[in-house]
């Protein structure tokens, strides 16, 4: 009985450490859509959620879109997905808040993947065809900001 308890406790500690320290990655199905997307957009989001933006104001999973653009260059897409995945592998301790500033929307063969990313809170929401999963992420915001700028998307000053 004692051996079972020790083994179970050790397994739980390993799982907890893996989620905090990283060792994860984006789900394979999401990566397949992101890597071979028919369309791929990046979005700068307003992290002040409050309420759903008013009618006529574009939103992405309840957050106002400040800027967005299509990314057609395969190398730029690959870089963006690589940066996001590096953050997930890096891991982090998720806060209870969620104030995302980055979004990615990709569609492949009718399947969609949305990434709603908050580096302030160390959380990444992956929405695959409407099903949501939240993953811890390390802070790779500076790299992602640079990749977004290279794709022509910059956050408005003061946001």
PDB file of N, CA and C in Angstrom, residues 117-157:
ATOM      1  N   UNK A 117      -3.837  34.192 -27.264  1.00  0.00           N
ATOM      2  CA  UNK A 117      -2.605  34.076 -26.495  1.00  0.00           C
ATOM      3  C   UNK A 117      -2.441  35.236 -25.518  1.00  0.00           C
ATOM      4  N   UNK A 118      -2.142  34.871 -24.255  1.00  0.00           N
ATOM      5  CA  UNK A 118      -1.879  35.863 -23.220  1.00  0.00           C
ATOM      6  C   UNK A 118      -0.560  35.529 -22.535  1.00  0.00           C
ATOM      7  N   UNK A 119       0.487  36.277 -22.869  1.00  0.00           N
ATOM      8  CA  UNK A 119       1.782  36.046 -22.235  1.00  0.00           C
ATOM      9  C   UNK A 119       1.838  36.664 -20.851  1.00  0.00           C
ATOM     10  N   UNK A 120       0.999  37.664 -20.575  1.00  0.00           N
ATOM     11  CA  UNK A 120       0.910  38.250 -19.233  1.00  0.00           C
ATOM     12  C   UNK A 120       0.449  37.187 -18.229  1.00  0.00           C
ATOM     13  N   UNK A 121      -0.473  36.344 -18.658  1.00  0.00           N
ATOM     14  CA  UNK A 121      -1.068  35.327 -17.780  1.00  0.00           C
ATOM     15  C   UNK A 121      -0.478  33.938 -18.018  1.00  0.00           C
ATOM     16  N   UNK A 122       0.435  33.821 -18.970  1.00  0.00           N
ATOM     17  CA  UNK A 122       1.067  32.539 -19.324  1.00  0.00           C
ATOM     18  C   UNK A 122       0.047  31.499 -19.767  1.00  0.00           C
ATOM     19  N   UNK A 123      -0.902  31.928 -20.575  1.00  0.00           N
ATOM     20  CA  UNK A 123      -1.946  31.010 -21.026  1.00  0.00           C
ATOM     21  C   UNK A 123      -2.199  31.165 -22.526  1.00  0.00           C
ATOM     22  N   UNK A 124      -2.472  30.030 -23.147  1.00  0.00           N
ATOM     23  CA  UNK A 124      -2.760  29.965 -24.578  1.00  0.00           C
ATOM     24  C   UNK A 124      -4.027  29.134 -24.742  1.00  0.00           C
ATOM     25  N   UNK A 125      -5.050  29.731 -25.308  1.00  0.00           N
ATOM     26  CA  UNK A 125      -6.284  28.989 -25.584  1.00  0.00           C
ATOM     27  C   UNK A 125      -6.221  28.519 -27.033  1.00  0.00           C
ATOM     28  N   UNK A 126      -6.359  27.210 -27.219  1.00  0.00           N
ATOM     29  CA  UNK A 126      -6.379  26.609 -28.545  1.00  0.00           C
ATOM     30  C   UNK A 126      -7.821  26.204 -28.816  1.00  0.00           C
ATOM     31  N   UNK A 127      -8.413  26.762 -29.863  1.00  0.00           N
ATOM     32  CA  UNK A 127      -9.794  26.453 -30.211  1.00  0.00           C
ATOM     33  C   UNK A 127      -9.768  25.729 -31.558  1.00  0.00           C
ATOM     34  N   UNK A 128     -10.074  24.423 -31.514  1.00  0.00           N
ATOM     35  CA  UNK A 128     -10.081  23.598 -32.723  1.00  0.00           C
ATOM     36  C   UNK A 128     -11.526  23.265 -33.069  1.00  0.00           C
ATOM     37  N   UNK A 129     -11.996  23.790 -34.191  1.00  0.00           N
ATOM     38  CA  UNK A 129     -13.369  23.557 -34.635  1.00  0.00           C
ATOM     39  C   UNK A 129     -14.367  23.760 -33.496  1.00  0.00           C
ATOM     40  N   UNK A 130     -14.149  24.809 -32.696  1.00  0.00           N
ATOM     41  CA  UNK A 130     -15.070  25.158 -31.620  1.00  0.00           C
ATOM     42  C   UNK A 130     -14.760  24.524 -30.279  1.00  0.00           C
ATOM     43  N   UNK A 131     -13.863  23.534 -30.212  1.00  0.00           N
ATOM     44  CA  UNK A 131     -13.487  22.900 -28.942  1.00  0.00           C
ATOM     45  C   UNK A 131     -12.247  23.592 -28.383  1.00  0.00           C
ATOM     46  N   UNK A 132     -12.320  23.962 -27.104  1.00  0.00           N
ATOM     47  CA  UNK A 132     -11.271  24.777 -26.505  1.00  0.00           C
ATOM     48  C   UNK A 132     -10.413  24.001 -25.509  1.00  0.00           C
ATOM     49  N   UNK A 133      -9.105  24.269 -25.557  1.00  0.00           N
ATOM     50  CA  UNK A 133      -8.142  23.713 -24.612  1.00  0.00           C
ATOM     51  C   UNK A 133      -7.228  24.855 -24.196  1.00  0.00           C
ATOM     52  N   UNK A 134      -6.897  24.935 -22.925  1.00  0.00           N
ATOM     53  CA  UNK A 134      -5.974  25.961 -22.467  1.00  0.00           C
ATOM     54  C   UNK A 134      -4.661  25.304 -22.072  1.00  0.00           C
ATOM     55  N   UNK A 135      -3.566  25.878 -22.559  1.00  0.00           N
ATOM     56  CA  UNK A 135      -2.229  25.360 -22.292  1.00  0.00           C
ATOM     57  C   UNK A 135      -1.390  26.433 -21.613  1.00  0.00           C
ATOM     58  N   UNK A 136      -0.470  26.030 -20.736  1.00  0.00           N
ATOM     59  CA  UNK A 136       0.466  27.007 -20.188  1.00  0.00           C
ATOM     60  C   UNK A 136       1.504  27.367 -21.245  1.00  0.00           C
ATOM     61  N   UNK A 137       1.983  28.591 -21.195  1.00  0.00           N
ATOM     62  CA  UNK A 137       2.997  29.019 -22.151  1.00  0.00           C
ATOM     63  C   UNK A 137       4.030  29.908 -21.477  1.00  0.00           C
ATOM     64  N   UNK A 138       5.245  29.780 -21.933  1.00  0.00           N
ATOM     65  CA  UNK A 138       6.307  30.670 -21.489  1.00  0.00           C
ATOM     66  C   UNK A 138       6.231  31.967 -22.276  1.00  0.00           C
ATOM     67  N   UNK A 139       6.948  32.962 -21.811  1.00  0.00           N
ATOM     68  CA  UNK A 139       6.893  34.279 -22.428  1.00  0.00           C
ATOM     69  C   UNK A 139       7.815  34.356 -23.639  1.00  0.00           C
ATOM     70  N   UNK A 140       7.213  34.337 -24.802  1.00  0.00           N
ATOM     71  CA  UNK A 140       7.931  34.547 -26.061  1.00  0.00           C
ATOM     72  C   UNK A 140       7.303  35.735 -26.796  1.00  0.00           C
ATOM     73  N   UNK A 141       6.703  36.638 -26.011  1.00  0.00           N
ATOM     74  CA  UNK A 141       5.967  37.763 -26.578  1.00  0.00           C
ATOM     75  C   UNK A 141       6.832  38.644 -27.472  1.00  0.00           C
ATOM     76  N   UNK A 142       8.046  38.944 -27.085  1.00  0.00           N
ATOM     77  CA  UNK A 142       8.894  39.825 -27.896  1.00  0.00           C
ATOM     78  C   UNK A 142       9.131  39.212 -29.276  1.00  0.00           C
ATOM     79  N   UNK A 143       9.380  37.912 -29.315  1.00  0.00           N
ATOM     80  CA  UNK A 143       9.593  37.243 -30.597  1.00  0.00           C
ATOM     81  C   UNK A 143       8.322  37.251 -31.442  1.00  0.00           C
ATOM     82  N   UNK A 144       7.172  37.000 -30.795  1.00  0.00           N
ATOM     83  CA  UNK A 144       5.916  36.989 -31.546  1.00  0.00           C
ATOM     84  C   UNK A 144       5.553  38.392 -32.025  1.00  0.00           C
ATOM     85  N   UNK A 145       5.791  39.412 -31.179  1.00  0.00           N
ATOM     86  CA  UNK A 145       5.551  40.795 -31.613  1.00  0.00           C
ATOM     87  C   UNK A 145       6.370  41.107 -32.866  1.00  0.00           C
ATOM     88  N   UNK A 146       7.627  40.680 -32.866  1.00  0.00           N
ATOM     89  CA  UNK A 146       8.500  40.924 -34.016  1.00  0.00           C
ATOM     90  C   UNK A 146       7.973  40.201 -35.265  1.00  0.00           C
ATOM     91  N   UNK A 147       7.537  38.952 -35.096  1.00  0.00           N
ATOM     92  CA  UNK A 147       6.994  38.189 -36.228  1.00  0.00           C
ATOM     93  C   UNK A 147       5.705  38.829 -36.745  1.00  0.00           C
ATOM     94  N   UNK A 148       4.858  39.332 -35.850  1.00  0.00           N
ATOM     95  CA  UNK A 148       3.639  40.023 -36.264  1.00  0.00           C
ATOM     96  C   UNK A 148       4.000  41.292 -37.047  1.00  0.00           C
ATOM     97  N   UNK A 149       4.978  42.068 -36.536  1.00  0.00           N
ATOM     98  CA  UNK A 149       5.399  43.299 -37.232  1.00  0.00           C
ATOM     99  C   UNK A 149       5.918  42.970 -38.625  1.00  0.00           C
ATOM    100  N   UNK A 150       6.698  41.884 -38.714  1.00  0.00           N
ATOM    101  CA  UNK A 150       7.229  41.466 -40.021  1.00  0.00           C
ATOM    102  C   UNK A 150       6.099  41.091 -40.977  1.00  0.00           C
ATOM    103  N   UNK A 151       4.967  40.639 -40.415  1.00  0.00           N
ATOM    104  CA  UNK A 151       3.797  40.285 -41.233  1.00  0.00           C
ATOM    105  C   UNK A 151       2.897  41.499 -41.480  1.00  0.00           C
ATOM    106  N   UNK A 152       3.334  42.665 -40.975  1.00  0.00           N
ATOM    107  CA  UNK A 152       2.569  43.901 -41.215  1.00  0.00           C
ATOM    108  C   UNK A 152       1.536  44.217 -40.167  1.00  0.00           C
ATOM    109  N   UNK A 153       1.577  43.536 -39.027  1.00  0.00           N
ATOM    110  CA  UNK A 153       0.608  43.789 -37.958  1.00  0.00           C
ATOM    111  C   UNK A 153       1.335  44.345 -36.743  1.00  0.00           C
ATOM    112  N   UNK A 154       0.966  45.536 -36.354  1.00  0.00           N
ATOM    113  CA  UNK A 154       1.527  46.155 -35.162  1.00  0.00           C
ATOM    114  C   UNK A 154       0.397  46.649 -34.276  1.00  0.00           C
ATOM    115  N   UNK A 155       0.589  46.527 -32.988  1.00  0.00           N
ATOM    116  CA  UNK A 155      -0.407  46.989 -32.032  1.00  0.00           C
ATOM    117  C   UNK A 155      -0.408  48.520 -32.029  1.00  0.00           C
ATOM    118  N   UNK A 156      -1.595  49.119 -32.040  1.00  0.00           N
ATOM    119  CA  UNK A 156      -1.637  50.591 -31.957  1.00  0.00           C
ATOM    120  C   UNK A 156      -0.926  51.089 -30.700  1.00  0.00           C
ATOM    121  N   UNK A 157      -0.301  52.237 -30.790  1.00  0.00           N
ATOM    122  CA  UNK A 157       0.439  52.812 -29.667  1.00  0.00           C
ATOM    123  C   UNK A 157      -0.464  52.900 -28.433  1.00  0.00           C
TER     124      UNK A 157
END
